[in-house]
mmCIF file of C-alpha atoms in Angstrom:
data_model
loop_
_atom_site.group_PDB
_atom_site.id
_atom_site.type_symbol
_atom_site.label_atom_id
_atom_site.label_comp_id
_atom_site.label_asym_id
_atom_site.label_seq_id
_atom_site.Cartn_x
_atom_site.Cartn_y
_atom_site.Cartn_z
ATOM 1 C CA UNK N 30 -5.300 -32.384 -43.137
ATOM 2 C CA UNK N 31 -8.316 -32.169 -45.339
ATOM 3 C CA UNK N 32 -9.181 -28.902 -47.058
ATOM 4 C CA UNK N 33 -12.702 -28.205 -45.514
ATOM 5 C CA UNK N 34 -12.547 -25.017 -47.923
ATOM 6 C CA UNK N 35 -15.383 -24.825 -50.243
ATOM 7 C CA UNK N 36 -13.896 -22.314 -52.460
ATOM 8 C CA UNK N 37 -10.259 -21.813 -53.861
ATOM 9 C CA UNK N 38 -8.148 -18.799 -53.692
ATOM 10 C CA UNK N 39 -10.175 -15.832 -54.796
ATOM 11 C CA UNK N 40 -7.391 -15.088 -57.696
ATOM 12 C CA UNK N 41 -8.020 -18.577 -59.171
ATOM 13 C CA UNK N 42 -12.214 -18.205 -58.410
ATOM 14 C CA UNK N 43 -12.309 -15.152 -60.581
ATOM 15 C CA UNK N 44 -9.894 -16.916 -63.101
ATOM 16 C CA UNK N 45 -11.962 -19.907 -63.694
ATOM 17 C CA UNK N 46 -15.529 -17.920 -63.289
ATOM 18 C CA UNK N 47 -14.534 -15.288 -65.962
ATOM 19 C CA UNK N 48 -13.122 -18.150 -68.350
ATOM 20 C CA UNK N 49 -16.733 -20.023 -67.974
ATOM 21 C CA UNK N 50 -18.784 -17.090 -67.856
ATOM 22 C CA UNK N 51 -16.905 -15.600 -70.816
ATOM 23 C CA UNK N 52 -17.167 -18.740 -72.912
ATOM 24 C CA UNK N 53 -20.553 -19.470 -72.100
ATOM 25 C CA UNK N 54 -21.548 -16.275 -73.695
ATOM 26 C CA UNK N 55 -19.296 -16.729 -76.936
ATOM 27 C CA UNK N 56 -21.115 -20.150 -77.246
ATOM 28 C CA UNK N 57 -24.583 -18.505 -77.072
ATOM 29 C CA UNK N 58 -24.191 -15.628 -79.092
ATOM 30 C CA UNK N 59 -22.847 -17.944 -82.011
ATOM 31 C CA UNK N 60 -26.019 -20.424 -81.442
ATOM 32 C CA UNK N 61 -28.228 -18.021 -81.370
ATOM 33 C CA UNK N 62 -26.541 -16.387 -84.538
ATOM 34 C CA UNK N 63 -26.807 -19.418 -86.650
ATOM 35 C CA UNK N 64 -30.259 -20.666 -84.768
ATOM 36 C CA UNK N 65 -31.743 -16.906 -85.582
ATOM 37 C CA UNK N 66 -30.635 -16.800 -89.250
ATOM 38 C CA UNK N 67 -31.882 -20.699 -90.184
ATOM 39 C CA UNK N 68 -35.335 -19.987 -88.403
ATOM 40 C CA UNK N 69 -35.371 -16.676 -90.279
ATOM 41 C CA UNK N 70 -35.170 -18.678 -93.827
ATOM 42 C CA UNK N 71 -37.897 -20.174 -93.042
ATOM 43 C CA UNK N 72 -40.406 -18.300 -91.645
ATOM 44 C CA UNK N 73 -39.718 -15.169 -94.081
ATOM 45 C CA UNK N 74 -41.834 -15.937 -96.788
ATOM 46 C CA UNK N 75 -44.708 -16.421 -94.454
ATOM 47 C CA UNK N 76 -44.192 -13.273 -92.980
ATOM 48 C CA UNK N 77 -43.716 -11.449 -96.447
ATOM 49 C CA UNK N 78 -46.672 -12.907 -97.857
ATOM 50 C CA UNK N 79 -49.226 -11.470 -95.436
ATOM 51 C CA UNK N 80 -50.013 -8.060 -96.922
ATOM 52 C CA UNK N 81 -48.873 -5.376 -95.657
ATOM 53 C CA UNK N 82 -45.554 -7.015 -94.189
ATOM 54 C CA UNK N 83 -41.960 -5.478 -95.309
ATOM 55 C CA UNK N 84 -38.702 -5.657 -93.562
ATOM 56 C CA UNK N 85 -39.785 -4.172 -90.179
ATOM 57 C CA UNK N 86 -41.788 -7.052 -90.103
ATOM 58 C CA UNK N 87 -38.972 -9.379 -90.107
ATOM 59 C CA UNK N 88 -36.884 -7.340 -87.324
ATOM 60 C CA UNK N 89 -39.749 -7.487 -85.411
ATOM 61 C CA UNK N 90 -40.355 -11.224 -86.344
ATOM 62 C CA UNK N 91 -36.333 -11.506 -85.089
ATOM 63 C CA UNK N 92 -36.783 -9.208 -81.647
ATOM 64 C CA UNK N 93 -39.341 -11.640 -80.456
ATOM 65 C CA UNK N 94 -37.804 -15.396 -81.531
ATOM 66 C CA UNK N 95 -34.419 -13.939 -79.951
ATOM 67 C CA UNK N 96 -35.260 -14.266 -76.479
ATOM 68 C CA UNK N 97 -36.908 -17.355 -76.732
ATOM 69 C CA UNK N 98 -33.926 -18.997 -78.524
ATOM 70 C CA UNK N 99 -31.536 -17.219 -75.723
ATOM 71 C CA UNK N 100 -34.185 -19.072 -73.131
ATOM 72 C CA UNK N 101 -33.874 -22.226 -74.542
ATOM 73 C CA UNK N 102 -30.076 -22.612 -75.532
ATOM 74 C CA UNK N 103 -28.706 -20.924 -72.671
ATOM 75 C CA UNK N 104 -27.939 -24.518 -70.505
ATOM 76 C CA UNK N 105 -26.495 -26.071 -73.667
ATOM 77 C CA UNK N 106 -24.058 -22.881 -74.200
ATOM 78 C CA UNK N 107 -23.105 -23.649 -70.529
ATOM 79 C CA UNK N 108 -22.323 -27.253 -71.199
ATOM 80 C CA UNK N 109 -19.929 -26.232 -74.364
ATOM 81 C CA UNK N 110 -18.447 -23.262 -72.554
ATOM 82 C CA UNK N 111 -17.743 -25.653 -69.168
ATOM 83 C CA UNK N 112 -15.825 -28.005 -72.095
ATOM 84 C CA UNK N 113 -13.967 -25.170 -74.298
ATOM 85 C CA UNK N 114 -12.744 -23.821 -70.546
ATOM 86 C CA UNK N 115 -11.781 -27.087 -68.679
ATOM 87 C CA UNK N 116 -10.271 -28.166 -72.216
ATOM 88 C CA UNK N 117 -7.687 -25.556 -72.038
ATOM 89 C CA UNK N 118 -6.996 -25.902 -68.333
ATOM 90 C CA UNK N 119 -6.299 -29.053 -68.900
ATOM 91 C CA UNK N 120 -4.343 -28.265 -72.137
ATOM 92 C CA UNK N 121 -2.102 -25.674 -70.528
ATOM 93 C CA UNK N 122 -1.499 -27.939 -67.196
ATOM 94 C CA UNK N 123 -3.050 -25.414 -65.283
ATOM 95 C CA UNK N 124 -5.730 -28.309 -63.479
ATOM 96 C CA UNK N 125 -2.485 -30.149 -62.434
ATOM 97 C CA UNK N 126 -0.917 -27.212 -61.022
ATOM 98 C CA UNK N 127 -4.491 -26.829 -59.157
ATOM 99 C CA UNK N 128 -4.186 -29.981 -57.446
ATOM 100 C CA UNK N 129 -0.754 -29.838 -56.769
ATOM 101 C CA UNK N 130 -1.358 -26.812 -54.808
ATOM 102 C CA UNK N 131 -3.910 -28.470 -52.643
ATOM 103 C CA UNK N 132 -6.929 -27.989 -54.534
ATOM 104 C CA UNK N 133 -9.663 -30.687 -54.634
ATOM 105 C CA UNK N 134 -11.635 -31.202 -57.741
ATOM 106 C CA UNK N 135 -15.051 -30.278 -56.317
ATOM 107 C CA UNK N 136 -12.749 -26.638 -55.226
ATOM 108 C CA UNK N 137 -11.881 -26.725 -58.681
ATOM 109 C CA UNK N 138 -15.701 -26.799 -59.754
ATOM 110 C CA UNK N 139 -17.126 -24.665 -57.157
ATOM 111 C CA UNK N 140 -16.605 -21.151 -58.602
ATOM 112 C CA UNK N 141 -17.715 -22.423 -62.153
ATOM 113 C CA UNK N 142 -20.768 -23.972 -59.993
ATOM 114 C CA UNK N 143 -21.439 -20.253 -58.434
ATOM 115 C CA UNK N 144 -21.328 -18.500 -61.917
ATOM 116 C CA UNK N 145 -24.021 -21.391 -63.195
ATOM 117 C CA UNK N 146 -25.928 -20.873 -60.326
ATOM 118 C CA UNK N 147 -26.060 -16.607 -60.549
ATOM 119 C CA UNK N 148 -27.291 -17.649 -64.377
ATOM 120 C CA UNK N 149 -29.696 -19.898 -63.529
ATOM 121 C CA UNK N 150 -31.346 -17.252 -61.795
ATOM 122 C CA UNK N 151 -30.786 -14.388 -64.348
ATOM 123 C CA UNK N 152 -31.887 -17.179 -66.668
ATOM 124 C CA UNK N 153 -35.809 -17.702 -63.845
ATOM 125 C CA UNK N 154 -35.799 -13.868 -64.004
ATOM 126 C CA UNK N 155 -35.112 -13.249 -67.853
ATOM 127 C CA UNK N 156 -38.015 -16.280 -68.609
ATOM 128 C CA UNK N 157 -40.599 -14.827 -66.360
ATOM 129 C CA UNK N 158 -40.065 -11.018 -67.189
ATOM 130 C CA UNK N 159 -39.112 -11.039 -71.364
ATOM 131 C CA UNK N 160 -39.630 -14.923 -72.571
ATOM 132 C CA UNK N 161 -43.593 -15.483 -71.706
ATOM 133 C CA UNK N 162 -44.255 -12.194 -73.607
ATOM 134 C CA UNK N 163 -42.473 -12.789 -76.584
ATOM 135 C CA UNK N 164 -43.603 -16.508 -76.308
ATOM 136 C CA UNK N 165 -47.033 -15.541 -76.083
ATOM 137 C CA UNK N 166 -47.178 -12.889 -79.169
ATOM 138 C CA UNK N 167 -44.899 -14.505 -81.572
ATOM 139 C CA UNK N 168 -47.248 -17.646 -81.242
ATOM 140 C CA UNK N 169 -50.431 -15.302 -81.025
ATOM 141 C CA UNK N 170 -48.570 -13.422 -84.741
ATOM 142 C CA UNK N 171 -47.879 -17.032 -86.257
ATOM 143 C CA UNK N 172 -51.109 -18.314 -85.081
ATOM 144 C CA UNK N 173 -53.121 -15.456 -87.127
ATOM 145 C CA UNK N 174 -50.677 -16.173 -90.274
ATOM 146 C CA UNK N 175 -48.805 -13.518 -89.050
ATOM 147 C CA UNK N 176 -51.560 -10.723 -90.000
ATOM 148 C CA UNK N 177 -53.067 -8.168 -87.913
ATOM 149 C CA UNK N 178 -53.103 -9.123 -83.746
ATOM 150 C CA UNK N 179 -54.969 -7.603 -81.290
ATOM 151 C CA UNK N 180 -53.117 -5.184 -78.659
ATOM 152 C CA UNK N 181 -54.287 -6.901 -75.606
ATOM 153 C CA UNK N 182 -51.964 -8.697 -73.822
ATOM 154 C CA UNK N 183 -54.183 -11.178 -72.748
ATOM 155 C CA UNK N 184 -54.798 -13.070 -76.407
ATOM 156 C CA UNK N 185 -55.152 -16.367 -76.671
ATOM 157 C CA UNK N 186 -55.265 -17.974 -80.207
ATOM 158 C CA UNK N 187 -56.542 -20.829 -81.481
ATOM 159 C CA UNK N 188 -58.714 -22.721 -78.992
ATOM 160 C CA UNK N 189 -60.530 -25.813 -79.454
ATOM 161 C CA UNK N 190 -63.784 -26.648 -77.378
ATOM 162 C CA UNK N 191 -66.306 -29.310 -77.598
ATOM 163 C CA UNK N 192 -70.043 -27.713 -77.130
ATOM 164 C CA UNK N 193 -72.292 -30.722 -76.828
ATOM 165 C CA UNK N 194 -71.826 -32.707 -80.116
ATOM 166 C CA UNK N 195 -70.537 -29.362 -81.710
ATOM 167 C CA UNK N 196 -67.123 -28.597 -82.535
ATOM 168 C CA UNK N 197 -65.945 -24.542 -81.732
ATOM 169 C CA UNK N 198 -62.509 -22.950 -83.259
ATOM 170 C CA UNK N 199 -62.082 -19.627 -81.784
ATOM 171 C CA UNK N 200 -59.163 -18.079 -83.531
ATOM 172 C CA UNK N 201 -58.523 -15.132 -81.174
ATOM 173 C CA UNK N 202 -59.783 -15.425 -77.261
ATOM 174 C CA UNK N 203 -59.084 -11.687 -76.220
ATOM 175 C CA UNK N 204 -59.893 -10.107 -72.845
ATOM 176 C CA UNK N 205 -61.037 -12.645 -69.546
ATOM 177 C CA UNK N 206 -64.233 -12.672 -67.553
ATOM 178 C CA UNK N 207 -67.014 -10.570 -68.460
ATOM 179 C CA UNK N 208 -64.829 -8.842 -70.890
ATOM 180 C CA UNK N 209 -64.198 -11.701 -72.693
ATOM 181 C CA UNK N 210 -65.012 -12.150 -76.292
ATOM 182 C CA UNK N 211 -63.901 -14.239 -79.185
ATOM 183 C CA UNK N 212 -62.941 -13.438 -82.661
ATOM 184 C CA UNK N 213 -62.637 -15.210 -86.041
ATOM 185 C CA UNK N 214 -64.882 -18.104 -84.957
ATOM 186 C CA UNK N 215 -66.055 -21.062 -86.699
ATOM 187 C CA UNK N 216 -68.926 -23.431 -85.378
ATOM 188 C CA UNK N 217 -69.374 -27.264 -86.659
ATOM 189 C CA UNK N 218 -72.990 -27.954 -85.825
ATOM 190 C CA UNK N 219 -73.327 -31.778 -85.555
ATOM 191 C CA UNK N 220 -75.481 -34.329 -84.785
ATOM 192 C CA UNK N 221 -74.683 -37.523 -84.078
ATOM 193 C CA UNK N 222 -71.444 -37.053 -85.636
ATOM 194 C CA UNK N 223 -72.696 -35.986 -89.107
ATOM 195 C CA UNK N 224 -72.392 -32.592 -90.176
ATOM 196 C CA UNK N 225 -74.987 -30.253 -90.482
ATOM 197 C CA UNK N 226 -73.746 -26.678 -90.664
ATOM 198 C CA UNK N 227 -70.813 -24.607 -90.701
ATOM 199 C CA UNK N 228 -70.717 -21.426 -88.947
ATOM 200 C CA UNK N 229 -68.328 -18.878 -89.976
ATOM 201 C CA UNK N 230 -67.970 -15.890 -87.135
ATOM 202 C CA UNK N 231 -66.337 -12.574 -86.888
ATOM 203 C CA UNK N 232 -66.851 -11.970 -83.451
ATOM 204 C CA UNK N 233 -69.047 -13.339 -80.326
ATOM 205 C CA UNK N 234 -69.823 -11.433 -77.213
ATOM 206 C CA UNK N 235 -70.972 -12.382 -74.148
ATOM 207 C CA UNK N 236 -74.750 -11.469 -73.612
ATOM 208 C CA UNK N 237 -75.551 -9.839 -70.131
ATOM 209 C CA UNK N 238 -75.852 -12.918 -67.566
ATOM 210 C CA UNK N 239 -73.110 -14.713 -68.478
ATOM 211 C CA UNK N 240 -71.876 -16.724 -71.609
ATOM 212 C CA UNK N 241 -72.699 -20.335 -70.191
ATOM 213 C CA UNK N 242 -76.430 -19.059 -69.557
ATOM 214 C CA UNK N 243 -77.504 -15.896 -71.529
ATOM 215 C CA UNK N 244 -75.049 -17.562 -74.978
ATOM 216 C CA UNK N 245 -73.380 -15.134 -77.168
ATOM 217 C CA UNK N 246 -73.908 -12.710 -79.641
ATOM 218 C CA UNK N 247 -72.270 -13.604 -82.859
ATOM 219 C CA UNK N 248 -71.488 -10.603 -85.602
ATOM 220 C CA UNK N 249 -71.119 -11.359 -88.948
ATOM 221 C CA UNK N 250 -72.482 -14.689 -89.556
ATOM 222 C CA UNK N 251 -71.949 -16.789 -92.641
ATOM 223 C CA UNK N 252 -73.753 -19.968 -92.240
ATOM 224 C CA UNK N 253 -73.453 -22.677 -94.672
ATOM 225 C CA UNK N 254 -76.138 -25.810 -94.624
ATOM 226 C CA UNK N 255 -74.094 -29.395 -95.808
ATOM 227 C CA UNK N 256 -77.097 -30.819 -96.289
ATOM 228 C CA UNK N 257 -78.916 -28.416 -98.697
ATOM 229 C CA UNK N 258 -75.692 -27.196 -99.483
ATOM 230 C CA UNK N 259 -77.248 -23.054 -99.195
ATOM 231 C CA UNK N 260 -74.867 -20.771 -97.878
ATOM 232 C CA UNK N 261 -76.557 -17.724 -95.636
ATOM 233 C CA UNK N 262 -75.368 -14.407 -94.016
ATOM 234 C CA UNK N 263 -76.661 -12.568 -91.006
ATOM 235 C CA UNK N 264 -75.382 -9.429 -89.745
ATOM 236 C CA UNK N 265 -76.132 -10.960 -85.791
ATOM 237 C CA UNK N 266 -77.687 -14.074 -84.359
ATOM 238 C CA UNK N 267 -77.685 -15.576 -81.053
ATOM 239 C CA UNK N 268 -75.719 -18.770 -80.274
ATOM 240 C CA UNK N 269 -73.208 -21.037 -78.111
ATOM 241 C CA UNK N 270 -75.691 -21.295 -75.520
ATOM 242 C CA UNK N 271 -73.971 -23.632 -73.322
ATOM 243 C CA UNK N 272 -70.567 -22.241 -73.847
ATOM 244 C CA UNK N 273 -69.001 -21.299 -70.670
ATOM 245 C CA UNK N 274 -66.541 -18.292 -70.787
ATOM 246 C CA UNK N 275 -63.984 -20.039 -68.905
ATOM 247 C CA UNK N 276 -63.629 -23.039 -71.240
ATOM 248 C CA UNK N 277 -62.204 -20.771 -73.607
ATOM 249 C CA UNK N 278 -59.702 -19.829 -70.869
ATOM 250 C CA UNK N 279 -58.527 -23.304 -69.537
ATOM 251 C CA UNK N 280 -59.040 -24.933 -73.055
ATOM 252 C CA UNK N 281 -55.519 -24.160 -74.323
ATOM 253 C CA UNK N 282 -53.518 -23.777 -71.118
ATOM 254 C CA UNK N 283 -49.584 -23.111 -72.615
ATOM 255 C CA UNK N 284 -47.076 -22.731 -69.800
ATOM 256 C CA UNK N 285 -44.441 -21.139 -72.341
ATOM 257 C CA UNK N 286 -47.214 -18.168 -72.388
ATOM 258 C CA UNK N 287 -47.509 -18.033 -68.868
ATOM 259 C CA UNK N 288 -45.146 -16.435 -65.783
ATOM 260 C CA UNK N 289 -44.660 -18.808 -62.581
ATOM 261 C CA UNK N 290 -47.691 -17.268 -60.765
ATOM 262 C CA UNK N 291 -50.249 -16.924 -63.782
ATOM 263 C CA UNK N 292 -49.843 -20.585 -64.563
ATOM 264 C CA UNK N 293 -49.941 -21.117 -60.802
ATOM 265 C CA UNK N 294 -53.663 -19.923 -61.000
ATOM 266 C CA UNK N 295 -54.632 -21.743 -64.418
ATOM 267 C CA UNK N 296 -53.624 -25.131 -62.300
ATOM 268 C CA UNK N 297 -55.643 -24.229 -59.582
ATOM 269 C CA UNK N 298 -58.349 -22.924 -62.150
ATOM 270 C CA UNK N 299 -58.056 -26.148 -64.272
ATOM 271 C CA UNK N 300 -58.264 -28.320 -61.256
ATOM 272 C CA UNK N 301 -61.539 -26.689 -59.685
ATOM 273 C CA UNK N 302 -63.162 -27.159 -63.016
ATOM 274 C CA UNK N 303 -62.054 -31.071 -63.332
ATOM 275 C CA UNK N 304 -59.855 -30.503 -65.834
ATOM 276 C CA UNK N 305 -56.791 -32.183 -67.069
ATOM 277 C CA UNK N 306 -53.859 -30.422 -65.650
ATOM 278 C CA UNK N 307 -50.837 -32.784 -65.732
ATOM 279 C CA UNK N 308 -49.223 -30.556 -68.363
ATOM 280 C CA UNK N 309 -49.697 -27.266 -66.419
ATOM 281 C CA UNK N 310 -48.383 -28.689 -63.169
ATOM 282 C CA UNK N 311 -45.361 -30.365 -65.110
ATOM 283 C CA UNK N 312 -44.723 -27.258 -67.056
ATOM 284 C CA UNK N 313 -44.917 -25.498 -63.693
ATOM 285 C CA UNK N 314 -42.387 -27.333 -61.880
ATOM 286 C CA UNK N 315 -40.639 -27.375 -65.232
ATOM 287 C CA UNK N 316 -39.867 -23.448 -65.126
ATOM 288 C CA UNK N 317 -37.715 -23.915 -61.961
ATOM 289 C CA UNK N 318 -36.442 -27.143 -62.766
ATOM 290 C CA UNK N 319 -34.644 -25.950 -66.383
ATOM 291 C CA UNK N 320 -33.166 -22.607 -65.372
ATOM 292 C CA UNK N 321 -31.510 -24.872 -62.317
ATOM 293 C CA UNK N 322 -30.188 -27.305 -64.886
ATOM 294 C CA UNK N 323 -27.550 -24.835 -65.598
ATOM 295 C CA UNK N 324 -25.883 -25.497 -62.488
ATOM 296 C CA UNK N 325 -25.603 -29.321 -63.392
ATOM 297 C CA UNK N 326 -23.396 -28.374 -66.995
ATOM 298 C CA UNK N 327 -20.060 -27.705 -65.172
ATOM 299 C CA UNK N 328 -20.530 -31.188 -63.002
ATOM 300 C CA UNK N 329 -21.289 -32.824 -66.519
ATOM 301 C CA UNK N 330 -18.412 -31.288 -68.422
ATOM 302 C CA UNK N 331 -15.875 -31.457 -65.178
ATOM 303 C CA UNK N 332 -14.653 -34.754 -66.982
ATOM 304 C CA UNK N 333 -13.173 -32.903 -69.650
ATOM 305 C CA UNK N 334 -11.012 -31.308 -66.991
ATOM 306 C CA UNK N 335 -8.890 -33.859 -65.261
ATOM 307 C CA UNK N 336 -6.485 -36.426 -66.619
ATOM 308 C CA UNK N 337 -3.072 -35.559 -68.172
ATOM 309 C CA UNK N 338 -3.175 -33.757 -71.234
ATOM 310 C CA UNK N 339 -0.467 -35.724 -72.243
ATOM 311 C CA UNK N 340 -2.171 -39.169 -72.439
ATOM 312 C CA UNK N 341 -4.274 -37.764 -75.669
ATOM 313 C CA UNK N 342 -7.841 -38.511 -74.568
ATOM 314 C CA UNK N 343 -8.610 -34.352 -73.759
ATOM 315 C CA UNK N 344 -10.583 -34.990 -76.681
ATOM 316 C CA UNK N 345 -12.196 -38.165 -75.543
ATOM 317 C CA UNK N 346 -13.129 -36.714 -72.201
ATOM 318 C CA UNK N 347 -14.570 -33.900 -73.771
ATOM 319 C CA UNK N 348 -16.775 -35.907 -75.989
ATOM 320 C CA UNK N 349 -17.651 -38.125 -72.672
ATOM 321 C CA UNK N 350 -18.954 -34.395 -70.681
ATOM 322 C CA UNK N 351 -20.649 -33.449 -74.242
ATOM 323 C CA UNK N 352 -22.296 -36.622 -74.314
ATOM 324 C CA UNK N 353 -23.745 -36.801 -70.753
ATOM 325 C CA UNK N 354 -24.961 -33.217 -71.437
ATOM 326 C CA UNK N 355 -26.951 -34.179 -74.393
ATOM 327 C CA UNK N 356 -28.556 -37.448 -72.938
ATOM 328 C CA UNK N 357 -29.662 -34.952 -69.932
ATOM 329 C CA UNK N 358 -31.269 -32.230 -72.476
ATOM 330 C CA UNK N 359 -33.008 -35.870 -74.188
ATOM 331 C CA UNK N 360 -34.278 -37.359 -71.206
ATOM 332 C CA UNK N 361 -35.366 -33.597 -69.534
ATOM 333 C CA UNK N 362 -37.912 -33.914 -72.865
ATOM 334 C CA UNK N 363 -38.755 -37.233 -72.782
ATOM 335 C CA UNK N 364 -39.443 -37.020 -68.820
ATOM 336 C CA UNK N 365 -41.619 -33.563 -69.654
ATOM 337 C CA UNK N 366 -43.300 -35.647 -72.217
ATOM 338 C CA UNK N 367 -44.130 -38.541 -69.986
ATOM 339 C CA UNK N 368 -45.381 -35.835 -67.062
ATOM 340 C CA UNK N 369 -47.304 -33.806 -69.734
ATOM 341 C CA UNK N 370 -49.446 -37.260 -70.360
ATOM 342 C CA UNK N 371 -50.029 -37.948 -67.208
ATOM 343 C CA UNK N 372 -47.681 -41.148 -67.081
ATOM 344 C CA UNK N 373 -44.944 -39.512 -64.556
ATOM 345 C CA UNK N 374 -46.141 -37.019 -61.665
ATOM 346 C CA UNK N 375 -45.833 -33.566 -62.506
ATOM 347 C CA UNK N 376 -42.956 -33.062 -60.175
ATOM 348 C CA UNK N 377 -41.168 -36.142 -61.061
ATOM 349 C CA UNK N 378 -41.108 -35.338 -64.473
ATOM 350 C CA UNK N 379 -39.440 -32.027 -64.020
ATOM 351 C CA UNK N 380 -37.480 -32.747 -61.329
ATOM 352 C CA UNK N 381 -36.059 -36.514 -62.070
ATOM 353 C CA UNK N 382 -33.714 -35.758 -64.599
ATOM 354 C CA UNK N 383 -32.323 -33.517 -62.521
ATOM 355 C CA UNK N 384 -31.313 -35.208 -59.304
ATOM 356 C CA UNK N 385 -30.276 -38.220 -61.849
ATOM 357 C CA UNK N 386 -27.736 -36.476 -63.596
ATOM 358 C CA UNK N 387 -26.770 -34.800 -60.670
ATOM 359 C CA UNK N 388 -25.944 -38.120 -58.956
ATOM 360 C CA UNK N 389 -24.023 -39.125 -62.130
ATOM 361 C CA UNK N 390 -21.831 -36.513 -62.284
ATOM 362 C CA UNK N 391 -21.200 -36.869 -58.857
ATOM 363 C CA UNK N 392 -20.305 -40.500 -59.389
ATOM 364 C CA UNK N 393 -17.898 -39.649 -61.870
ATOM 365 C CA UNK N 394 -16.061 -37.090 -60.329
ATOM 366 C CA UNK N 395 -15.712 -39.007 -57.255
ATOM 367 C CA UNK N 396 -14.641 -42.293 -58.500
ATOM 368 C CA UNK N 397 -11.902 -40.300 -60.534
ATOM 369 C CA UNK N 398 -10.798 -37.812 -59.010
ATOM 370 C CA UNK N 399 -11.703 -38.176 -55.635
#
């Protein structure tokens, strides 16, 4: 009779989900260690040499990058936990005495499939809650040269827009809608391509009527002429006339910075203004597509589990599960790239990889051990 039973015995479910689960989290913390402590070389004498910066600097520099790293190495912990665990089932006969019992191999995999799953959607919840903050002010920090940052949450830093024939760096885009203003801006006046003056801002605000319509107000203006070479300073002056205030907004779009439903809006946003937004939709689909990859690492590593120990290619299965989990993790980034360009749908590039290596493992398992 065939075992219809998706699960094993509840003994052996806990056994197997406590060896992944524990194991997966050994595997992380050591990453994330050794990940933590090479980023922190080199980003320390950048933080140290903004004045003011001591050692609190630095913890704070670590509280922020450790989530992110957590975030981003949490799947590949998964894969080497699912191989360190099957390994020594397979080691210890204790996968042969699973089958002889009755067990299938997909019964085998279904508790370690559970535990990847419950993950995965810690992993949704932990990204949406703690990773788009710390994303968004450790880049906002590095993006000043880790100086001074504004308190608002809402800070964006370092947009690019194209006024006319004029180029416009805003540093610091703090606040939205009428609240909006910019800080640390620099204007390159052109015409016809050939520079004519370099405007050096501390801060722009939106006159009454709107930003697009009314311009800005721009504080503390150094100008500098390239063609007479005379360098000028005003305490205010009127400017970016044809500026729109959302521009600034939908100009640098970073789905890393943004929960589900924020970039949700910025698509729809982006896409009423008849902008570009291939790489918001992709990163969109993107934030449910990675946390689910979790739940593909035990069907890539479940190679590593079967065969007899005794034969002497445990190792050589294990390398076989480690390399299908790194070809996934490659093509997941070349597929994002492709979707962020526009040459793969949005959906397709988040989701392909995916269903392919879920069809893979599948294969495998099946024509093996099934």
């Amino acid at each position: 009779m065939i075992n219809l039973d998706f699960m094993p015995s509840k003994p052996i479910a806990r056994y197997t989900m406590r060896l992944f689960v524990t194991r997966t989290l050994a595997v992380l913390a050591s990453l994330v260690l050794i990940l933590m402590t090479l980023d922190l070389l080199g980003e320390s004498g950048k933080i140290l040499s903004a004045p003011g910066n001591g050692q609190a600097q630095l913890w704070h520099y670590v509280v922020l990058r450790l989530p992110l790293l957590v975030s981003r190495f949490l799947p590949f912990s998964a894969l080497l936990g699912t191989l360190i665990a099957f390994a020594g089932l397979n080691q210890n006969s204790e996968v042969i005495a699973m089958k002889a019992a009755g067990i299938s191999a997909h019964q085998i995999l279904a508790p370690l499939i559970l535990a990847s799953a419950i993950l995965g959607v810690v992993t949704f919840a932990f990204n949406e809650t703690i990773v788009v903050h710390s994303a968004r002010a450790v880049n906002a920090w590095s993006d000043a040269d880790y100086g001074p940052v504004p308190a608002e949450s809402d800070v964006l830093t370092n947009v690019w827009i194209l006024d006319g024939s004029d180029l416009v760096r805003a540093r610091q885009v703090i606040g939205s809608g009428a609240s909006l203003r910019l800080e640390h801006v620099t204007i390159y006046e052109r015409d016809r391509g050939t520079l004519e003056r370099v405007l050096d801002v501390v801060r722009a605000d939106q006159l009454p009527g709107g930003g697009a319509k009314a311009g800005w107000m721009l504080q503390g203006v150094t100008s500098y002429d390239a063609r007479q070479g005379v360098v000028s300073h005003y305490a205010r002056a009127a400017g970016l006339k044809g500026a729109d205030p959302m521009r600034f907004t939908l100009a640098k779009v970073e789905p890393t910075e943004q929960d589900f439903w924020q970039l949700r809006r910025s698509v729809g946003e982006l896409e009423t203004a008849g902008r570009q937004s291939d790489e918001a939709r992709a990163g969109l689909w993107h934030k449910l597509a990675a946390p689910f990859s979790t739940v593909l690492m035990p069907l890539l590593a479940a190679v590593a589990a079967f065969g007899l120990a005794r034969s002497g290619q445990v190792l050589l299965r294990a390398c076989i599960g480690m390399a299908l989990g790194f070809t996934y993790f490659v093509v997941d980034n070349f597929s994002l790239s492709m979707g962020n360009v526009g040459i793969y749908p949005p959906f397709l590039a988040a989701w392909a990889p995916v269903f392919l290596f879920f069809l893979i493992g599948e294969t495998v398992l099946i024509r093996t051990e099934e």
